[in-house]
XYZ file of C-alpha atoms in Angstrom:
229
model
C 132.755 138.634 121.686
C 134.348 140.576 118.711
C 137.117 139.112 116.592
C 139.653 141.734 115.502
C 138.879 143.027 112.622
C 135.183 143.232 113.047
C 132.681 145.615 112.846
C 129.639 146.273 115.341
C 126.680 145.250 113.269
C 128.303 143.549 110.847
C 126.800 139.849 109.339
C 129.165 136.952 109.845
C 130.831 135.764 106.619
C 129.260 132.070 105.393
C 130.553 129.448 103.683
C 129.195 130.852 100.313
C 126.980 127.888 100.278
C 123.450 128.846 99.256
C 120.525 128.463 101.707
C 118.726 124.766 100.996
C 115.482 126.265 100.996
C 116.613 128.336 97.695
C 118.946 126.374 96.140
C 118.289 124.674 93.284
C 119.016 120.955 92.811
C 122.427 120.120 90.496
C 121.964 118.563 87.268
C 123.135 117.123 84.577
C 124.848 120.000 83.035
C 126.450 120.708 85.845
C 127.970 116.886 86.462
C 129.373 117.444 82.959
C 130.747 120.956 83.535
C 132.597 119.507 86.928
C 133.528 116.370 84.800
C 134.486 117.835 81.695
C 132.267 116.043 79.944
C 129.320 116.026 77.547
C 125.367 115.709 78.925
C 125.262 112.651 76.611
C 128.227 111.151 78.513
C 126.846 111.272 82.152
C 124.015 110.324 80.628
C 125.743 107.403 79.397
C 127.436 106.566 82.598
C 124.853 107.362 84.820
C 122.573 105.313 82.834
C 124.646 102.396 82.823
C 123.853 102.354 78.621
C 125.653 99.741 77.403
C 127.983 99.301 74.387
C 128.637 103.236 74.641
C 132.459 104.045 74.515
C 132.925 105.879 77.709
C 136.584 104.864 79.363
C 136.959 103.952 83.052
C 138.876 106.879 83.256
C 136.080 109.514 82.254
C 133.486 106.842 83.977
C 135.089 107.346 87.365
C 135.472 110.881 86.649
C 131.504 111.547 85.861
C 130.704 109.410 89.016
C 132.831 111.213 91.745
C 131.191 114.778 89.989
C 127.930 113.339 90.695
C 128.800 112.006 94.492
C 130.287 115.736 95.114
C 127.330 118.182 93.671
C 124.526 115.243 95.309
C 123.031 114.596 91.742
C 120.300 112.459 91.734
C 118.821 111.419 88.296
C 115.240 113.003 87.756
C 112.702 110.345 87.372
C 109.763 112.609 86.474
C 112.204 113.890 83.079
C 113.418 110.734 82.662
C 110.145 109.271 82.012
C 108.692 112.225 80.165
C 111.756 111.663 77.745
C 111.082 107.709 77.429
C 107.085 108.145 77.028
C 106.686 105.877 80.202
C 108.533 104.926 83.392
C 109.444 101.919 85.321
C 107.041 102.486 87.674
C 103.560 100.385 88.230
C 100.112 101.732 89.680
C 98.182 100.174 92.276
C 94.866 101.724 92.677
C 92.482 101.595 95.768
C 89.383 102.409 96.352
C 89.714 101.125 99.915
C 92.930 99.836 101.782
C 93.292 95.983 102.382
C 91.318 94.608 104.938
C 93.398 92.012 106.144
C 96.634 91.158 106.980
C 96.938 88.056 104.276
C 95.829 90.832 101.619
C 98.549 93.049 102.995
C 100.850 90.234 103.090
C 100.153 89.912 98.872
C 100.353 93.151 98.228
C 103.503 93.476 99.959
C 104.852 90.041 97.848
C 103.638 91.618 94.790
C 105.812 95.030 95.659
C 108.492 92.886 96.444
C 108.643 90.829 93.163
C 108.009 93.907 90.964
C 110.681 95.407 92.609
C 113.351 92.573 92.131
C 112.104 93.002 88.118
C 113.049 96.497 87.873
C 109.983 98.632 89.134
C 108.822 100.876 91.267
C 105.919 100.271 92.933
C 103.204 102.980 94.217
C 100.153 102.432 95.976
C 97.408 105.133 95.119
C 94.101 105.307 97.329
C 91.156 107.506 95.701
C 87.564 107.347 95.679
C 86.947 110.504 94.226
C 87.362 109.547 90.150
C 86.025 107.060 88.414
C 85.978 105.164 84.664
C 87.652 107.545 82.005
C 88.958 110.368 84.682
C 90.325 107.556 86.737
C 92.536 106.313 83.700
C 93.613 110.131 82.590
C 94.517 110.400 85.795
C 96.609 107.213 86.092
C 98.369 107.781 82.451
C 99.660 111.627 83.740
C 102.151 109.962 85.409
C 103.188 107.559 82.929
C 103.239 104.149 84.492
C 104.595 101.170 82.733
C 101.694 99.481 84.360
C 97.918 100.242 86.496
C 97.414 96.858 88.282
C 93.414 96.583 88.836
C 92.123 94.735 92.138
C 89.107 96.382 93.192
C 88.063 98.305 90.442
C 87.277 97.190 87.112
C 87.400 100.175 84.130
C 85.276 100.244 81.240
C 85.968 100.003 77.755
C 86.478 103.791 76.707
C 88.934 103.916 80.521
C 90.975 100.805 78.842
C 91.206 101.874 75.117
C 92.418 105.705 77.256
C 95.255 103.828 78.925
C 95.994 101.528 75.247
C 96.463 104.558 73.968
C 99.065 106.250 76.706
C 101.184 102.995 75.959
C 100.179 101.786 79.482
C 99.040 97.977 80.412
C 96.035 97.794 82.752
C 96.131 94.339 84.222
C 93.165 92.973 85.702
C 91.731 89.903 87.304
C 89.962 87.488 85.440
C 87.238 87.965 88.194
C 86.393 91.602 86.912
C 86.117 90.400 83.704
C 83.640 87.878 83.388
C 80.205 87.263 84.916
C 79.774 85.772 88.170
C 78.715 82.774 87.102
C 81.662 82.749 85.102
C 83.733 82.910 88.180
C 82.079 80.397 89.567
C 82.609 77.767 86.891
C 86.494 78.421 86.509
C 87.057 78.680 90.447
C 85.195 75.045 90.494
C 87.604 74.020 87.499
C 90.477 75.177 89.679
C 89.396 72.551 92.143
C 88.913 70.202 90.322
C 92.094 70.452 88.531
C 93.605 70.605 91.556
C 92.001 67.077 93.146
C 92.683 64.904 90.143
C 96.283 65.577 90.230
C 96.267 64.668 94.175
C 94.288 61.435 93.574
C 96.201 60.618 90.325
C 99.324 60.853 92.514
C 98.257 58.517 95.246
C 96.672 60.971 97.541
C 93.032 59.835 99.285
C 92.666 62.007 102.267
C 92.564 65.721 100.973
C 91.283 68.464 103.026
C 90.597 71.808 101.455
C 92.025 75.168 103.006
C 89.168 78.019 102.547
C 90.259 81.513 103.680
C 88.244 83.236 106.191
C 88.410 86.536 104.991
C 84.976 87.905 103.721
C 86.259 88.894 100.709
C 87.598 85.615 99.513
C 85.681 83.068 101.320
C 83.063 83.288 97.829
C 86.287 81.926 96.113
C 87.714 79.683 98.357
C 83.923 77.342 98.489
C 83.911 77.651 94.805
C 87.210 75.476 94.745
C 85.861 73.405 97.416
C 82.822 72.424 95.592
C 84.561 71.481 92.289
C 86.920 68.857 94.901
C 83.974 67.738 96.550
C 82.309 66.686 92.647
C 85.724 64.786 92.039
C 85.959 63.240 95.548
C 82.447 61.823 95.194
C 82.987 60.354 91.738
């Protein structure tokens, strides 16, 4: 049904809002032209920067222009602008087999989180070494944590260089018998202080998961050498 005042054919009038599949996303110049206020001063506020001389006043004022246009800070800029983000890397070449290595991962996500960072999960197969690393540093990580893939020398020195740490295990570092030797240690560490504080029934808990059961009999060989002495 016509309204009066209409015309046959004509297009209803809108909101003047612009369609969401065109419209661009607010920034920060535009939180400072609805505030009244300089880019460096939402960036001030929004950043929570401390010492900077910002009032409550123009604080509250920069924070309500933000709620109304839907800014959200840009994470990708922001980090382009820093040299690195707060964001750490977790690489797989396959996904966790298990649920107690899904249950560390997610502990691991949780406690970098509580710190600060944001934590991504990346699952390729398809680069290796060097590429694997350039790959990594394009998005400017504070951090690649390592489990199942150790990187060569020339992939490390490419990450140094990008002002990114690469954290490994000890286990990709060194040789197996290496492993070996400090995983016995670990148990054996680990019995003397039971026996030195009164303790002469110890059992030994070895995971059956595939992929740490090699770890797990290390540990129970170096408490079986203190046990028999």
């Amino acid at each position: 049904m016509l309204k009066s005042g209409e015309e046959v054919g004509a297009m209803p009038k809108t909101s003047g809002q612009q369609n969401p599949s065109t419209a661009r996303p607010p920034t920060s110049t535009d939180v400072a032209r609805l505030a009244g206020v300089s880019r460096t001063t939402v960036s001030f506020v929004l950043n929570d920067v401390p010492d900077a001389r910002v009032t409550e006043e123009t604080r509250a004022r920069v924070l309500a222009a933000a709620e109304e246009l839907g800014y959200i800070p840009n994470a990708v800029a922001t980090a382009l602008a820093a040299g690195r983000s707060q964001l750490v890397l977790i690489p797989f070449l396959d996904l966790p087999s298990s649920r107690e290595l899904f249950l560390y991962y997610d502990q691991l996500a949780d406690r970098l989180t509580k710190l600060g960072y944001t934590v991504m999960f990346h699952k390729d197969r398809s680069v290796e070494g060097a590429a694997a690393a350039r790959q990594w540093a394009s998005l400017r990580p504070a951090a690649v944590v390592l489990m199942q893939r150790p990187l060569d020398d020339q992939a490390l020195e490419l990450l140094r260089k990008a002002g990114i740490h690469a954290i490994q295990p000890l286990s990709m570092l060194a040789t197996e018998a290496d492993t070996r030797a400090s995983l016995e240690e670990a148990g054996v560490t680990a019995a003397e202080h039971l026996i030195a504080t009164g303790h002469r029934s110890i059992a030994v808990v070895v995971p059956g998961d595939p992929q740490f059961l090699q770890y797990g009999l290390a540990r129970l060989e170096g408490v079986r050498r203190v046990a028999h002495d």
